[in-house]
GROMACS .gro file of C-alpha atoms in nm:
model
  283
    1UNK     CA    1   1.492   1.527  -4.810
    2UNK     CA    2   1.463   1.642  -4.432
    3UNK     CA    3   1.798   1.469  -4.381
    4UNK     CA    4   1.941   1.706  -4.700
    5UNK     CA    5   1.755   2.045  -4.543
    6UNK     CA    6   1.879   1.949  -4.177
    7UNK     CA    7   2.234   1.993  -4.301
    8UNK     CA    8   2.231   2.271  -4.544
    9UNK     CA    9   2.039   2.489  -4.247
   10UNK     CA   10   2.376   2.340  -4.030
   11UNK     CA   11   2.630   2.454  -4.319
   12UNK     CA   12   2.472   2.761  -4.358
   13UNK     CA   13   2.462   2.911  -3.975
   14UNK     CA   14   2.879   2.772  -3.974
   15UNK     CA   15   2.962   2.948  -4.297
   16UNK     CA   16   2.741   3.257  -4.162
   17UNK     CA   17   2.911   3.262  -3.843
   18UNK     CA   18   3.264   3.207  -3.930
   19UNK     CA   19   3.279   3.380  -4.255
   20UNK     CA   20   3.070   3.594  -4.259
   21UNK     CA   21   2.963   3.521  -4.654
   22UNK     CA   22   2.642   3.567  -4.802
   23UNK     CA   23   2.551   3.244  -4.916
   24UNK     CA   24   2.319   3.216  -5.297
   25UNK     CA   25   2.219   2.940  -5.466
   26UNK     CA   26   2.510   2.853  -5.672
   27UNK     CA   27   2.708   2.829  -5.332
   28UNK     CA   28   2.411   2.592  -5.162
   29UNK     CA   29   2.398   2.400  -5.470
   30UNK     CA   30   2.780   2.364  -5.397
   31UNK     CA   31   2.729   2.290  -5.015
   32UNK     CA   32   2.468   2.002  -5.144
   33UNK     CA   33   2.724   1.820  -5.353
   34UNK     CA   34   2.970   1.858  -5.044
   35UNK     CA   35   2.733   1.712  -4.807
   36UNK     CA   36   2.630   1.458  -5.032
   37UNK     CA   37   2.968   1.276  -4.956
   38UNK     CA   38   3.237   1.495  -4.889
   39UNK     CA   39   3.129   1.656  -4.535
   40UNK     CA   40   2.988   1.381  -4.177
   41UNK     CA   41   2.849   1.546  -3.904
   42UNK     CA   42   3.057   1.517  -3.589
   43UNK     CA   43   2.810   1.517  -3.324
   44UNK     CA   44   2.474   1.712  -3.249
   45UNK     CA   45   2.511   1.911  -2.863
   46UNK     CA   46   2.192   1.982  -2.660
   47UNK     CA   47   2.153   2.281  -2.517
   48UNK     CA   48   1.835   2.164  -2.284
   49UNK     CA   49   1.878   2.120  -1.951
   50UNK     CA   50   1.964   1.776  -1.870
   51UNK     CA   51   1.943   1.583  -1.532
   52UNK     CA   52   2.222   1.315  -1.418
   53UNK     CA   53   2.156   1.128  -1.053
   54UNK     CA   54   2.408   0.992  -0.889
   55UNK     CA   55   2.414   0.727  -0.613
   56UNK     CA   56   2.744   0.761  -0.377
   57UNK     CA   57   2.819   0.540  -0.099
   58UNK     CA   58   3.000   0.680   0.170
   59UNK     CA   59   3.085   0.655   0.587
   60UNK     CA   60   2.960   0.885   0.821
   61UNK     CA   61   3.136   1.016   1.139
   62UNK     CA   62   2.997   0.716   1.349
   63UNK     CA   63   3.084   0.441   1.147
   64UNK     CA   64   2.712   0.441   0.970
   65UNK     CA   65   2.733   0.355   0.575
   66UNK     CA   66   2.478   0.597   0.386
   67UNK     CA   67   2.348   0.619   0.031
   68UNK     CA   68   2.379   0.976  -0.072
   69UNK     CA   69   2.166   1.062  -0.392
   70UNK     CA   70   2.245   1.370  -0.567
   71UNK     CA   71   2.062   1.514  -0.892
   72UNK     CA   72   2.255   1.719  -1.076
   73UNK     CA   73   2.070   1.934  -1.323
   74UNK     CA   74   2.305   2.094  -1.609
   75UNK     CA   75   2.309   2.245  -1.971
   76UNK     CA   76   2.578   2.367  -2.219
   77UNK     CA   77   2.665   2.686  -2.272
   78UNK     CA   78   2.568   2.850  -2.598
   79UNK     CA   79   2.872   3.067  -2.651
   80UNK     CA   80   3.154   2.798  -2.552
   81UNK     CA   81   2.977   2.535  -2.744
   82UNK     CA   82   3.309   2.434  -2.860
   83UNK     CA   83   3.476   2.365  -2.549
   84UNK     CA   84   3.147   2.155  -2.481
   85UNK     CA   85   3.164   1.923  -2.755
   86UNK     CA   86   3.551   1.905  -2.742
   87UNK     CA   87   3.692   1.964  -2.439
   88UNK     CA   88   3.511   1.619  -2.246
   89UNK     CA   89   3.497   1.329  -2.408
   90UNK     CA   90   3.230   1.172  -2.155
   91UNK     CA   91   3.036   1.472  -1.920
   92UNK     CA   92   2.834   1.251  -1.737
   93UNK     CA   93   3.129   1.021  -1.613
   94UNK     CA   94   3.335   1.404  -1.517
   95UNK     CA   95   3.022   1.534  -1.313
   96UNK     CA   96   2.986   1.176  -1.174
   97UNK     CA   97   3.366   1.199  -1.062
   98UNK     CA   98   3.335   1.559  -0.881
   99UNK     CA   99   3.009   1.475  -0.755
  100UNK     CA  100   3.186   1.190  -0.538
  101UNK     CA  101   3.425   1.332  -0.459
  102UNK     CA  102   3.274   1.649  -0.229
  103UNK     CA  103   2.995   1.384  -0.140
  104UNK     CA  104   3.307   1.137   0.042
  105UNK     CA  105   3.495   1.441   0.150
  106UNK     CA  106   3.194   1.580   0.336
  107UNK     CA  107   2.984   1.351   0.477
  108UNK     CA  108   3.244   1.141   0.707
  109UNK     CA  109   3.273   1.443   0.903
  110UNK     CA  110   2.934   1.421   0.971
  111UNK     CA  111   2.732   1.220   1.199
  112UNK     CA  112   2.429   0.989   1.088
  113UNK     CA  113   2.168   1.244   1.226
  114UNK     CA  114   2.427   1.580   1.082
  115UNK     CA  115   2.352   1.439   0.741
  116UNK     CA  116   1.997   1.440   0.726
  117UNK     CA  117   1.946   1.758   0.922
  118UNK     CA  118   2.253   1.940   0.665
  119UNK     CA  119   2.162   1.817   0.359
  120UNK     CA  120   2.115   2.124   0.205
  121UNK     CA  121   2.513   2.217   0.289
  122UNK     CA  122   2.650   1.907   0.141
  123UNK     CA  123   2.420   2.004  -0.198
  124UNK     CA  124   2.504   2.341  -0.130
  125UNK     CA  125   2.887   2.222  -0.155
  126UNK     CA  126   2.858   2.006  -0.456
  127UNK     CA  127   2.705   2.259  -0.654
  128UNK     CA  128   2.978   2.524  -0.553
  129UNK     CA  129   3.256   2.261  -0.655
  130UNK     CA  130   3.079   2.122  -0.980
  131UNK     CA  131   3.018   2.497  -1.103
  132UNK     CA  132   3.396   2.596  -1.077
  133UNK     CA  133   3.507   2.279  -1.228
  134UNK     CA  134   3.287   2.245  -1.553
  135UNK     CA  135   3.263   2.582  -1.599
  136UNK     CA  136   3.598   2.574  -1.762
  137UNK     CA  137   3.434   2.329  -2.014
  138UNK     CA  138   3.135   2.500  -2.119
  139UNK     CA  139   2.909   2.352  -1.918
  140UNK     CA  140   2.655   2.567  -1.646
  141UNK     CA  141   2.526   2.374  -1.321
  142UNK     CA  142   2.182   2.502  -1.289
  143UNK     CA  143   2.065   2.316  -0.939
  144UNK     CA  144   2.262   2.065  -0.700
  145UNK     CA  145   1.964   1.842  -0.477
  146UNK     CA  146   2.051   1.597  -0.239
  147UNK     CA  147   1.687   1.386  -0.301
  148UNK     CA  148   1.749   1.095  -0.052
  149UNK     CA  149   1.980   0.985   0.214
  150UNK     CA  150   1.966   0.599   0.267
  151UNK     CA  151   2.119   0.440   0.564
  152UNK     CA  152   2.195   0.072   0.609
  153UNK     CA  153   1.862  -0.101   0.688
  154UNK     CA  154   1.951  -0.248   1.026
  155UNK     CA  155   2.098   0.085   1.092
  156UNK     CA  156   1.754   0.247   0.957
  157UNK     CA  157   1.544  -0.016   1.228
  158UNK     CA  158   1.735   0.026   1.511
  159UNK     CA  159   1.731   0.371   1.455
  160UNK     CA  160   1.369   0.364   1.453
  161UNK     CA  161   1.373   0.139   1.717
  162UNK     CA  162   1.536   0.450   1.925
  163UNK     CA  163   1.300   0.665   1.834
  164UNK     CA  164   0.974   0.466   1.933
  165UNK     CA  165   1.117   0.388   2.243
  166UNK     CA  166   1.173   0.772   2.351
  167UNK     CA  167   0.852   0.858   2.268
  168UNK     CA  168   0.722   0.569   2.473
  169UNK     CA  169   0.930   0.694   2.775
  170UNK     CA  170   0.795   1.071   2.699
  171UNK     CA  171   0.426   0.876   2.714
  172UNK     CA  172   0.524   0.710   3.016
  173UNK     CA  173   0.625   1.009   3.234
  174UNK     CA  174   0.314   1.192   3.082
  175UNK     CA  175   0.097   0.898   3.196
  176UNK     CA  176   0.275   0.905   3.566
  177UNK     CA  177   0.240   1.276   3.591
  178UNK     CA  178  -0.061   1.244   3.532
  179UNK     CA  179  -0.139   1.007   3.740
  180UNK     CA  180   0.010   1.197   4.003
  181UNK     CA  181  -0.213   1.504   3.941
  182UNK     CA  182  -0.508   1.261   3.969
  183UNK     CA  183  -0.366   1.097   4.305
  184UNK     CA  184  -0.304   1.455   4.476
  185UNK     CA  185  -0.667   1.567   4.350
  186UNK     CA  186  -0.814   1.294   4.493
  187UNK     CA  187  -0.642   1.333   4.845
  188UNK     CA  188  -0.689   1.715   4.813
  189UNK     CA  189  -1.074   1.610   4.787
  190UNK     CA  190  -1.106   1.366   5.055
  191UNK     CA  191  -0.910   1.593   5.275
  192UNK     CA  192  -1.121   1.893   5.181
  193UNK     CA  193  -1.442   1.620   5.261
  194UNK     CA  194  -1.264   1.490   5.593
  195UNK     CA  195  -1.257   1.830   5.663
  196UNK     CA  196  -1.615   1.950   5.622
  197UNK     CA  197  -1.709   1.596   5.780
  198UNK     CA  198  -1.544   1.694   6.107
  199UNK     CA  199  -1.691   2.066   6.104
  200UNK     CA  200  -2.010   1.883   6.057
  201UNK     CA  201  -1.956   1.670   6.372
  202UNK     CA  202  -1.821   1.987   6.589
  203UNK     CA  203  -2.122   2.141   6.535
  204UNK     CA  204  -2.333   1.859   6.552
  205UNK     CA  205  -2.187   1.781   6.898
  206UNK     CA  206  -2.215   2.169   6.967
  207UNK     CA  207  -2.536   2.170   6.948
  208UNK     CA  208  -2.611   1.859   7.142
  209UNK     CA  209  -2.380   2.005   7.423
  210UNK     CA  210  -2.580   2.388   7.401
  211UNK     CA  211  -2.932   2.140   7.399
  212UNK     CA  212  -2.836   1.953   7.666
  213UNK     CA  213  -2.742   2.240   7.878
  214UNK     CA  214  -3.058   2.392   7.764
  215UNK     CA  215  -3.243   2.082   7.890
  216UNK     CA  216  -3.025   2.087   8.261
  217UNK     CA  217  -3.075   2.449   8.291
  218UNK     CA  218  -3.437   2.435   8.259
  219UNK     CA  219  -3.507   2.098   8.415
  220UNK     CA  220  -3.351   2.233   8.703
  221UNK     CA  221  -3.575   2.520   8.727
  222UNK     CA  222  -3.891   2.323   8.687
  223UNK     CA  223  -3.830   2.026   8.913
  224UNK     CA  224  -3.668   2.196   9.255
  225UNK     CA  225  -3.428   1.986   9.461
  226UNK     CA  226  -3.263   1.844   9.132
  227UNK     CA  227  -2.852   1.839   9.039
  228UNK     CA  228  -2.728   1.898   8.748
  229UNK     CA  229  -2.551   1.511   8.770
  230UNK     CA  230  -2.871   1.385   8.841
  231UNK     CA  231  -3.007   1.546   8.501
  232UNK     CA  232  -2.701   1.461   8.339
  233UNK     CA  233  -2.734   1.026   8.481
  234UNK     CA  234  -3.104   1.075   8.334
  235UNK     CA  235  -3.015   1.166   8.006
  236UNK     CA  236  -2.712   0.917   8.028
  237UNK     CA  237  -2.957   0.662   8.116
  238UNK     CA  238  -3.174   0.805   7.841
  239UNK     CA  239  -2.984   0.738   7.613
  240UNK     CA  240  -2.811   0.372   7.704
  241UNK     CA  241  -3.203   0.255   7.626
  242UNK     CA  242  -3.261   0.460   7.281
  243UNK     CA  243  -2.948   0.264   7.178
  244UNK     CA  244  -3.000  -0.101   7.273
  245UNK     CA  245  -3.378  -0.069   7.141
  246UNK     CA  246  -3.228   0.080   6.819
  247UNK     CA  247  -2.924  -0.257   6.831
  248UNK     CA  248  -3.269  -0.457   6.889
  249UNK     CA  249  -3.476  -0.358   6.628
  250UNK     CA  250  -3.213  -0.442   6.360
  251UNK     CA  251  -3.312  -0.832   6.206
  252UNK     CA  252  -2.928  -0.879   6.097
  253UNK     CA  253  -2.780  -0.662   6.315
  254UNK     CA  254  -2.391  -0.754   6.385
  255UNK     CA  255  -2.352  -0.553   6.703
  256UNK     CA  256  -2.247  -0.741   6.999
  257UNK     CA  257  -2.328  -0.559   7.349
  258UNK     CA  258  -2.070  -0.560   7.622
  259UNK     CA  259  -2.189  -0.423   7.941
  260UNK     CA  260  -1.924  -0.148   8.062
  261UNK     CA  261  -1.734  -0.137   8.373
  262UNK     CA  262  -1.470  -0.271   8.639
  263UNK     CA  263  -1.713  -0.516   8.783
  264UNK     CA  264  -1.827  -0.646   8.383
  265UNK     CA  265  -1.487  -0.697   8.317
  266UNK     CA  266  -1.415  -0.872   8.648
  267UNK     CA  267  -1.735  -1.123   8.574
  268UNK     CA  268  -1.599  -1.162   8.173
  269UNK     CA  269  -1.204  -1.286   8.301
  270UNK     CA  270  -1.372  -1.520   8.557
  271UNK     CA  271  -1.576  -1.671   8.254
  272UNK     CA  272  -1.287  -1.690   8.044
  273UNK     CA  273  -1.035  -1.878   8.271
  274UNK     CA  274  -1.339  -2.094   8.423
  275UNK     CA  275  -1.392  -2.201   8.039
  276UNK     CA  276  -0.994  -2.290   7.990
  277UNK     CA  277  -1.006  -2.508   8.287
  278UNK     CA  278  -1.290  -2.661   8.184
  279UNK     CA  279  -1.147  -2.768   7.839
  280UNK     CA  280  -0.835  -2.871   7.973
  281UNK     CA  281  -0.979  -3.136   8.229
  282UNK     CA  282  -1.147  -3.236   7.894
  283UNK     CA  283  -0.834  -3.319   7.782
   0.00000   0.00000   0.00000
């Protein structure tokens, strides 16, 4: 049967190896009556590489409980098989035990945000500690990974929580600065147009100053007898009637016309205080 070949090829690599014995057919015929009731199996070891994860709960630095998740991938040793099979009665509950160990010895020295960002150091620690220890009972660590680090939830929110509201004040100042920028653009325009406006009026008023003298100069020469105030009073004049027929020509103009001078404003009080006494003898 497969059951009947399984252990003769067994019996024959442990009386090959340990005695060295060339082994005929009389001798497997013998080895088949053994097996048949006189020989049990103790146990079949895997030498594949085999993966254990263990969960381990510890406290960080600040007072933060954390999940720590470590993989640990291993494999026996094909030349201290022996001390493999014998040695540990239960290899997953030994790795288990070292694995929390280094996990609870180095992570409360830690804080919340240390753990994450040295993660590699506490794997890097386990693996160091597991290989010493189980290599003394045939067993090889081939790779230590921390695969998850899981904080308390309302530890995990309100560290989120932290988070969103940074990068809202980092968008806030951007938003203000830029703002700003926008503000001092804007003033460095109208400036810039406040400036160009009054060059505009300089030489507009230039001009009207080098046309008018133009106009004295010349009317002077043409009409003999003439003052340069008396040109001056015509244009004045001149000018006094261009405006009131341009205030006049305007169908909803707003402009209220208020003659000038010491005597006008002697004639506009005297209207004023004759129109309070008037309302008070109302009264």
């Amino acid at each position: 049967s497969i059951r009947l070949r399984v252990l003769r090829a067994k019996a024959h690599r442990l009386f090959a190896k340990f005695f060295s014995l060339p082994i005929s057919n009389l001798l497997l015929s013998i080895l088949n009556f053994l097996l048949a009731g006189k020989i049990k199996l103790a146990g079949i070891l895997s030498l594949r590489v085999q993966q254990l994860d263990v969960r381990c709960e510890t406290k960080t630095k600040d007072n933060v409980f954390v999940n720590v998740i470590a993989s640990i991938q291993y494999r026996a040793l094909a030349d201290k098989a022996q001390d493999a099979f014998y040695k540990l009665s239960n290899t997953r509950a030994q790795i288990q035990s070292y694995v929390f160990d280094v996990i609870r010895a180095s992570v409360p020295k830690l804080e919340v945000d240390s753990v994450f960002e040295q993660k590699n150091d506490i794997a890097k620690a386990v693996e160091e500690e597991l290989e010493k220890a189980m290599s003394h009972y045939g067993f090889e660590i081939v790779q230590t990974l921390i695969v998850d680090i899981e904080p308390d939830e309302h530890v995990k929110r309100a560290m989120n929580e932290i988070n969103a509201a940074a990068r809202l004040r980092v968008a806030a100042n951007e938003k203000a600065e830029a703002e700003k920028i926008l503000q001092i653009k804007q003033a460095e325009g109208d400036a810039e147009s406040k400036y160009l406006a009054g060059l505009g009026i300089a030489r507009q008023r230039q001009a009207i100053v080098d046309g008018l003298r133009d106009s004295v100069l010349a009317f002077s020469v043409n009409v003999p007898g003439t003052t340069s105030k008396d040109v001056m009073d015509m244009v004045l004049v001149t000018q006094y009637f261009d405006t009131m027929k341009e205030i006049g020509a305007l169908s909803k103009s707003n402009s209220v016309f208020i003659p000038h001078g010491s005597g006008a404003v002697r004639y506009i009080t005297t209207q004023i205080r004759d129109g309070l006494l008037r309302s008070r003898t109302t009264e």
